[in-house]
PDB file of C-alpha atoms in Angstrom:
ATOM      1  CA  UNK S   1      40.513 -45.170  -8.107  1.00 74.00           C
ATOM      2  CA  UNK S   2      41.500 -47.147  -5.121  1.00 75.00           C
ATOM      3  CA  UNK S   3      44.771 -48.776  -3.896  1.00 73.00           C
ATOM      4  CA  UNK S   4      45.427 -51.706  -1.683  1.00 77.00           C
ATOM      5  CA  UNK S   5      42.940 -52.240   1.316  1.00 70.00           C
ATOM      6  CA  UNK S   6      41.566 -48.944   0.838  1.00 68.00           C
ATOM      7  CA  UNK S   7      37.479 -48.443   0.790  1.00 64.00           C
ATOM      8  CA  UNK S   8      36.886 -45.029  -1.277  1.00 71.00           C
ATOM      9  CA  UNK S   9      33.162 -43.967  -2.420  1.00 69.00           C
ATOM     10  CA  UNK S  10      32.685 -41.703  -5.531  1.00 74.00           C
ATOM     11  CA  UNK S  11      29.110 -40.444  -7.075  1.00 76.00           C
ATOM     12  CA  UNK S  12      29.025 -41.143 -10.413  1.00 79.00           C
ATOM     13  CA  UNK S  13      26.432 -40.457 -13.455  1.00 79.00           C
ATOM     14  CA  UNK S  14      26.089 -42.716 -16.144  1.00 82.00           C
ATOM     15  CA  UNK S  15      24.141 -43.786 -19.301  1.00 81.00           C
ATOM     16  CA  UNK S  16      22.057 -46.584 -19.354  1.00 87.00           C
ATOM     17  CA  UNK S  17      22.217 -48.630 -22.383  1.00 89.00           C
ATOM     18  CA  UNK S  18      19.717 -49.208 -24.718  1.00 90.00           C
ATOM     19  CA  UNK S  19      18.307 -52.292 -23.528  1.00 94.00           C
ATOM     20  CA  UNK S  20      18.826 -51.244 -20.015  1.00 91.00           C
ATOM     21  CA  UNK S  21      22.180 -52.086 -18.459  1.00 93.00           C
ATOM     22  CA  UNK S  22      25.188 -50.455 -16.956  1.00 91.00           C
ATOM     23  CA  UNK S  23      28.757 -52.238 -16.799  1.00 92.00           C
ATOM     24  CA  UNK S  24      31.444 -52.061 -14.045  1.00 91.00           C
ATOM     25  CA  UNK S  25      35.080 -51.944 -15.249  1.00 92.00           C
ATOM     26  CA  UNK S  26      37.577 -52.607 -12.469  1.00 91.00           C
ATOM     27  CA  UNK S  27      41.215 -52.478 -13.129  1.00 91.00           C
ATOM     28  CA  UNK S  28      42.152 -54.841 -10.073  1.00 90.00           C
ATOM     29  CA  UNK S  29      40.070 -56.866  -7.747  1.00 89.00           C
ATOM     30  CA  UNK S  30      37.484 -55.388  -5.298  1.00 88.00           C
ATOM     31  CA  UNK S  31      34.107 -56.238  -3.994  1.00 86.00           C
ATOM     32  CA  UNK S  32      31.525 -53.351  -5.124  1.00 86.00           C
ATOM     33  CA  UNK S  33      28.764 -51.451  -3.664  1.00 77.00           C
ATOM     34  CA  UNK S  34      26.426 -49.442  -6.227  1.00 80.00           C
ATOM     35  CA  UNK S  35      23.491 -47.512  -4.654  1.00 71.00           C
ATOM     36  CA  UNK S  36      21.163 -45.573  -7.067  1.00 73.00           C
ATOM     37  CA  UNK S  37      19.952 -41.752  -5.571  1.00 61.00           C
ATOM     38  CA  UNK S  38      18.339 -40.785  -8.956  1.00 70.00           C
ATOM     39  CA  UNK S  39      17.452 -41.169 -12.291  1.00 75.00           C
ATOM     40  CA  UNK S  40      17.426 -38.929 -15.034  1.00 71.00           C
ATOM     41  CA  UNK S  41      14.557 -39.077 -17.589  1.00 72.00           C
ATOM     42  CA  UNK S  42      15.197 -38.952 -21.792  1.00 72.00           C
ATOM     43  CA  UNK S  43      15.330 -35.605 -23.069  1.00 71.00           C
ATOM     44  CA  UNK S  44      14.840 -33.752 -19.952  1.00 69.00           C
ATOM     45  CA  UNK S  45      18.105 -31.584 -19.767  1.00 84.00           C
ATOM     46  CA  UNK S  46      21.109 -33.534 -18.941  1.00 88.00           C
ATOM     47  CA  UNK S  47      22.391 -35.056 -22.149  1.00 90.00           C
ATOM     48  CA  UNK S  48      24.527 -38.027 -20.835  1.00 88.00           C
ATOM     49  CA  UNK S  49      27.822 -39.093 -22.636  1.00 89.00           C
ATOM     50  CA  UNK S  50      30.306 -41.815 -22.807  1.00 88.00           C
ATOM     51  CA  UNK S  51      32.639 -41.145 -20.533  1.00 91.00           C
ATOM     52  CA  UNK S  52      35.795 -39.825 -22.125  1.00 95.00           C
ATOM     53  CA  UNK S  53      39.181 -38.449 -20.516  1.00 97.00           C
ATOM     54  CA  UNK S  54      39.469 -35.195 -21.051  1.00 97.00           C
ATOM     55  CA  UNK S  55      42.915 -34.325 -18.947  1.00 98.00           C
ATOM     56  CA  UNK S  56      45.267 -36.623 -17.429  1.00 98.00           C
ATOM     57  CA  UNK S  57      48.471 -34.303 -16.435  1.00 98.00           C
ATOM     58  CA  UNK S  58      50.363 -37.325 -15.898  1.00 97.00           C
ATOM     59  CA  UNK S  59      50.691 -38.030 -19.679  1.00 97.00           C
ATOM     60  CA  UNK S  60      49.939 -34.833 -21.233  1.00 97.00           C
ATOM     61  CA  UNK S  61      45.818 -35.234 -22.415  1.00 96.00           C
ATOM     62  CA  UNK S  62      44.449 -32.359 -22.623  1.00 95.00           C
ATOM     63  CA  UNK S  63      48.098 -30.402 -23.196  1.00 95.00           C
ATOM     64  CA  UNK S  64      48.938 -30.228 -19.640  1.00 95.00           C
ATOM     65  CA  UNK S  65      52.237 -32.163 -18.504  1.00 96.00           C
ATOM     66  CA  UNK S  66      52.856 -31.231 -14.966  1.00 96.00           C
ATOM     67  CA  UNK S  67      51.024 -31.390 -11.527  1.00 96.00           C
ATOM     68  CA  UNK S  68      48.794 -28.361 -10.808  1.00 97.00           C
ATOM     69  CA  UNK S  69      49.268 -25.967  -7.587  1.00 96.00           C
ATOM     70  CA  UNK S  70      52.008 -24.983  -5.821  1.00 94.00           C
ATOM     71  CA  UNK S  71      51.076 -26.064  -2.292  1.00 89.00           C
ATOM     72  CA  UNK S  72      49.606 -22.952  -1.048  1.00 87.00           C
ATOM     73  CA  UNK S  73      47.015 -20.643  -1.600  1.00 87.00           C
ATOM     74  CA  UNK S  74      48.601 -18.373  -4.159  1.00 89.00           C
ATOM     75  CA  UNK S  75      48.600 -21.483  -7.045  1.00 90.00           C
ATOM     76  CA  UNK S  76      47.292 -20.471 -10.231  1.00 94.00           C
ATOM     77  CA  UNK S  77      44.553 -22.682 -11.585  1.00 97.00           C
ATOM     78  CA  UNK S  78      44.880 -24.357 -14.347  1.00 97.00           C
ATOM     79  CA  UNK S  79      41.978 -22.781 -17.205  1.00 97.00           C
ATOM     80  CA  UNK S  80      40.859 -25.552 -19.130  1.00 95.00           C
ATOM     81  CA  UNK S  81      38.352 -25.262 -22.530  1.00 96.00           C
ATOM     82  CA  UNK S  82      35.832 -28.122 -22.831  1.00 97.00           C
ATOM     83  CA  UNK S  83      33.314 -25.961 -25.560  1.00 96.00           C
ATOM     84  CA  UNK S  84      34.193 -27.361 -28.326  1.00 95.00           C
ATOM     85  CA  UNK S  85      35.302 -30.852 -27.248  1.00 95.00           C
ATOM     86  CA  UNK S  86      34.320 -34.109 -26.500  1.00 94.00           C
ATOM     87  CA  UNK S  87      31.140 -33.722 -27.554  1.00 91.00           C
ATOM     88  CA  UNK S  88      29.590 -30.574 -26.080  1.00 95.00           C
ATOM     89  CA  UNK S  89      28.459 -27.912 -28.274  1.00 95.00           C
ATOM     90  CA  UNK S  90      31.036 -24.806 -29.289  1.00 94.00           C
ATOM     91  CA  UNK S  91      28.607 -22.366 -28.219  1.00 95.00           C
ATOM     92  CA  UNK S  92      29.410 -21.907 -24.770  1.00 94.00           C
ATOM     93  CA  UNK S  93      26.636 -20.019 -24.325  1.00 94.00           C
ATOM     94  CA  UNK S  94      24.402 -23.202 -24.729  1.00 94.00           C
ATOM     95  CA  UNK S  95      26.224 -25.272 -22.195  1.00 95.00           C
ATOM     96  CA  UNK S  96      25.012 -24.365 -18.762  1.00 92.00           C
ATOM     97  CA  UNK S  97      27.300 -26.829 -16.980  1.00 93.00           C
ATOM     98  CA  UNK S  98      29.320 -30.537 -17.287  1.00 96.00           C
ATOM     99  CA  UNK S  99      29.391 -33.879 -14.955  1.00 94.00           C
ATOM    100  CA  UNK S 100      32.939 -34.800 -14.768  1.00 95.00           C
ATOM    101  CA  UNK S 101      34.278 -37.166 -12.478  1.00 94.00           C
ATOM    102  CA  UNK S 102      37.959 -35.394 -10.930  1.00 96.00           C
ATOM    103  CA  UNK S 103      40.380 -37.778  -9.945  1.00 96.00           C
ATOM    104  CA  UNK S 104      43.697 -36.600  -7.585  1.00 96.00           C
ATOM    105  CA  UNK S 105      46.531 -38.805  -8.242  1.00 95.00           C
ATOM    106  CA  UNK S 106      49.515 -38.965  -5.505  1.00 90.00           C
ATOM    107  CA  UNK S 107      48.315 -35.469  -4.145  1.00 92.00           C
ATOM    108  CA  UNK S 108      51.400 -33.850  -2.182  1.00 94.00           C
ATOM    109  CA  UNK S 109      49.294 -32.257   0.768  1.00 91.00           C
ATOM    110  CA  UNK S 110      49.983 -29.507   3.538  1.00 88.00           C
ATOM    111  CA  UNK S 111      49.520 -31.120   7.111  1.00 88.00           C
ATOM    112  CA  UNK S 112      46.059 -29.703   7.033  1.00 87.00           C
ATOM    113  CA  UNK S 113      45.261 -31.483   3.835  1.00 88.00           C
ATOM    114  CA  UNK S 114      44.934 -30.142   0.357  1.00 91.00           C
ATOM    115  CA  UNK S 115      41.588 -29.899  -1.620  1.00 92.00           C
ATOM    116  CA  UNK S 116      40.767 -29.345  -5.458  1.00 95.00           C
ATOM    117  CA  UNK S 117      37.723 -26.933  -6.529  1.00 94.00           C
ATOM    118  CA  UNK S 118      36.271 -26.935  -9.989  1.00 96.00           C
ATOM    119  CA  UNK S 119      34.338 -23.628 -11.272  1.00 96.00           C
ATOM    120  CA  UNK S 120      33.859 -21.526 -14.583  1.00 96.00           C
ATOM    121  CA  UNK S 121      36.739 -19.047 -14.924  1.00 96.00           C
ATOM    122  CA  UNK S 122      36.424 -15.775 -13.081  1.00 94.00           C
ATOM    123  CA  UNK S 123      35.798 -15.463  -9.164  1.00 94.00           C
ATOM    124  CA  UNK S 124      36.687 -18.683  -7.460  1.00 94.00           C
ATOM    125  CA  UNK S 125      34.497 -19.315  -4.733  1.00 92.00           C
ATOM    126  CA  UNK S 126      35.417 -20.636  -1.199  1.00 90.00           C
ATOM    127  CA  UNK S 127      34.324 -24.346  -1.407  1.00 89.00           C
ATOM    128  CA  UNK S 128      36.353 -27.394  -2.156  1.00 90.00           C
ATOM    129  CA  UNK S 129      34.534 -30.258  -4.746  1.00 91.00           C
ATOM    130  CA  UNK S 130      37.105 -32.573  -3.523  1.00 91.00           C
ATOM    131  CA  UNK S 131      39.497 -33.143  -0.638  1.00 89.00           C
ATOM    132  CA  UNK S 132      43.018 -34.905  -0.341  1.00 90.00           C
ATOM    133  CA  UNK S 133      45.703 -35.836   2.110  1.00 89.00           C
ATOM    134  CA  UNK S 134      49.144 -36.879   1.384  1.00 91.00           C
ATOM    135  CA  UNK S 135      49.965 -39.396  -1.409  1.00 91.00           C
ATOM    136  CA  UNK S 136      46.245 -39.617  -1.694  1.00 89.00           C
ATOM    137  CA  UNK S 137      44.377 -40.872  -4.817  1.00 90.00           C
ATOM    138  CA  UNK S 138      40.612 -40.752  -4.960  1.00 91.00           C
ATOM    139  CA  UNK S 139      37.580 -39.609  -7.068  1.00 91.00           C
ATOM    140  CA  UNK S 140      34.890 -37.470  -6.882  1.00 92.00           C
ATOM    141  CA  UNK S 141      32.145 -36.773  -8.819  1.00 92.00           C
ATOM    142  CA  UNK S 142      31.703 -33.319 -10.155  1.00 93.00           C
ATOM    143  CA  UNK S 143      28.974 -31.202 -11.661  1.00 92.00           C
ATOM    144  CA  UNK S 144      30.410 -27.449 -12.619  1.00 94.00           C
ATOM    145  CA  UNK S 145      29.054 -24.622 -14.425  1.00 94.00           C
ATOM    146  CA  UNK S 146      31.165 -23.186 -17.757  1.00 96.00           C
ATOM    147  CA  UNK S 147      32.232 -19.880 -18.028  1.00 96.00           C
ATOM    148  CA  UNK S 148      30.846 -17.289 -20.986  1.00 95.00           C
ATOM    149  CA  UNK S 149      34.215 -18.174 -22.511  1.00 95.00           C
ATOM    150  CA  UNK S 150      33.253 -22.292 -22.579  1.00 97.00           C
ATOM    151  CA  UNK S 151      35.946 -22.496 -19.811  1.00 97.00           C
ATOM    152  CA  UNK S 152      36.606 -24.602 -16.271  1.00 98.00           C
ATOM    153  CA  UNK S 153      39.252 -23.669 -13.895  1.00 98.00           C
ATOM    154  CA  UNK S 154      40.757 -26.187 -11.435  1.00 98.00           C
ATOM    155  CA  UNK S 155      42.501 -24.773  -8.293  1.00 97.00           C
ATOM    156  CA  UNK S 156      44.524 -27.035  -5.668  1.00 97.00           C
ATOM    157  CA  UNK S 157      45.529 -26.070  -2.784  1.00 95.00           C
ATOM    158  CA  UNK S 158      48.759 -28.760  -2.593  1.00 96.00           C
ATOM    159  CA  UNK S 159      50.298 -29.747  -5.370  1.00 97.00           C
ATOM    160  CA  UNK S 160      49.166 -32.875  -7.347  1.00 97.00           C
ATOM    161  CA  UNK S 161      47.935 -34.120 -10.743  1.00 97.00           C
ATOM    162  CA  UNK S 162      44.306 -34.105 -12.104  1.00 98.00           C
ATOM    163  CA  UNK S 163      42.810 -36.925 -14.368  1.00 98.00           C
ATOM    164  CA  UNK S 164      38.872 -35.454 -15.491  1.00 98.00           C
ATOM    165  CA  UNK S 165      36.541 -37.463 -17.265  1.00 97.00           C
ATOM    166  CA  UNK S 166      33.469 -36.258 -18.288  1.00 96.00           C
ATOM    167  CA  UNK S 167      29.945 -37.973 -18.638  1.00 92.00           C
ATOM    168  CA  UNK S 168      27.851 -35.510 -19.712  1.00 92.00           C
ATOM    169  CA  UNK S 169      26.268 -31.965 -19.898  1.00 94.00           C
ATOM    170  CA  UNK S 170      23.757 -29.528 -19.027  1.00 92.00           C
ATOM    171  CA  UNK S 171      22.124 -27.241 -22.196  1.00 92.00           C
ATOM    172  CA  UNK S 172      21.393 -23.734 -20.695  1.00 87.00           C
TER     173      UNK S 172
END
């Protein structure tokens, strides 16, 4: 996601099609710069997806309609089941972890800047999987574990809505 004159990176992990290809949607106009750091081979683990939204707080997929966090450190996160859905086995137990791509949309930001982290339910550990500033939008790409319960949580410190699409899974 990008706005006007801004340059923004993301990682991002993607099928290739069956006679090779990937395709590049942009909703705008912008030059592009793709570098490739990997490659996963067929049926070695990571079972790729179409991407597919799975929560957009701005209009309510994935049941939540409001902005998560409350701007400090005491937020709740928001607990979020993916076994089950779009596409990943309802076992959670067979899911070791899922390659979403996190998007912060108009992030409302202390002065020191607010951050998102994305982990399986329980103990939330002291890292950030994505950073933000004030009215910020941008991307990230991110690869979480699932908890025993086939659960992510999403903390923010700030307050801001979450768009997640996810691209693809891990079997334990």
């Amino acid at each position: 996601n990008f706005t006007n004159h801004q340059t923004i990176p993301n990682a991002v992990i993607t099928p290739v099609s069956n006679n090779g290809k990937i395709c590049f949607f942009v909703y705008g106009r912008t030059h592009l710069i793709a570098d490739i750091n990997g490659w996963y081979p067929a049926n070695t683990g990571f079972t790729p997806i179409a991407p597919e939204r799975m929560l957009d707080t701005r209009n309510g997929i994935g049941g939540v309609t409001q902005p998560v966090g409350n701007g400090t450190e005491t937020g709740t996160p928001l607990e979020f089941t993916v076994a089950g859905t779009h596409g990943l086995p309802s076992n959670a137990a067979s899911i070791a972890a899922i390659s979403l791509n996190v998007t912060v949309v108009d992030g409302q930001a202390p002065d020191e800047g607010g951050y998102v982290t994305v982990y399986p339910c329980g103990t939330r550990p002291n890292a950030s999987n994505l950073n933000f500033t004030n009215h910020q939008t941008i991307p990230n790409a991110v690869i979480t574990p699932v908890s025993n319960n086939g659960k992510i949580c999403f903390f923010v410190y700030g307050r801001t809505h979450l768009i997640a699409d996810i691209n693809g899974w891990y079997p334990a």
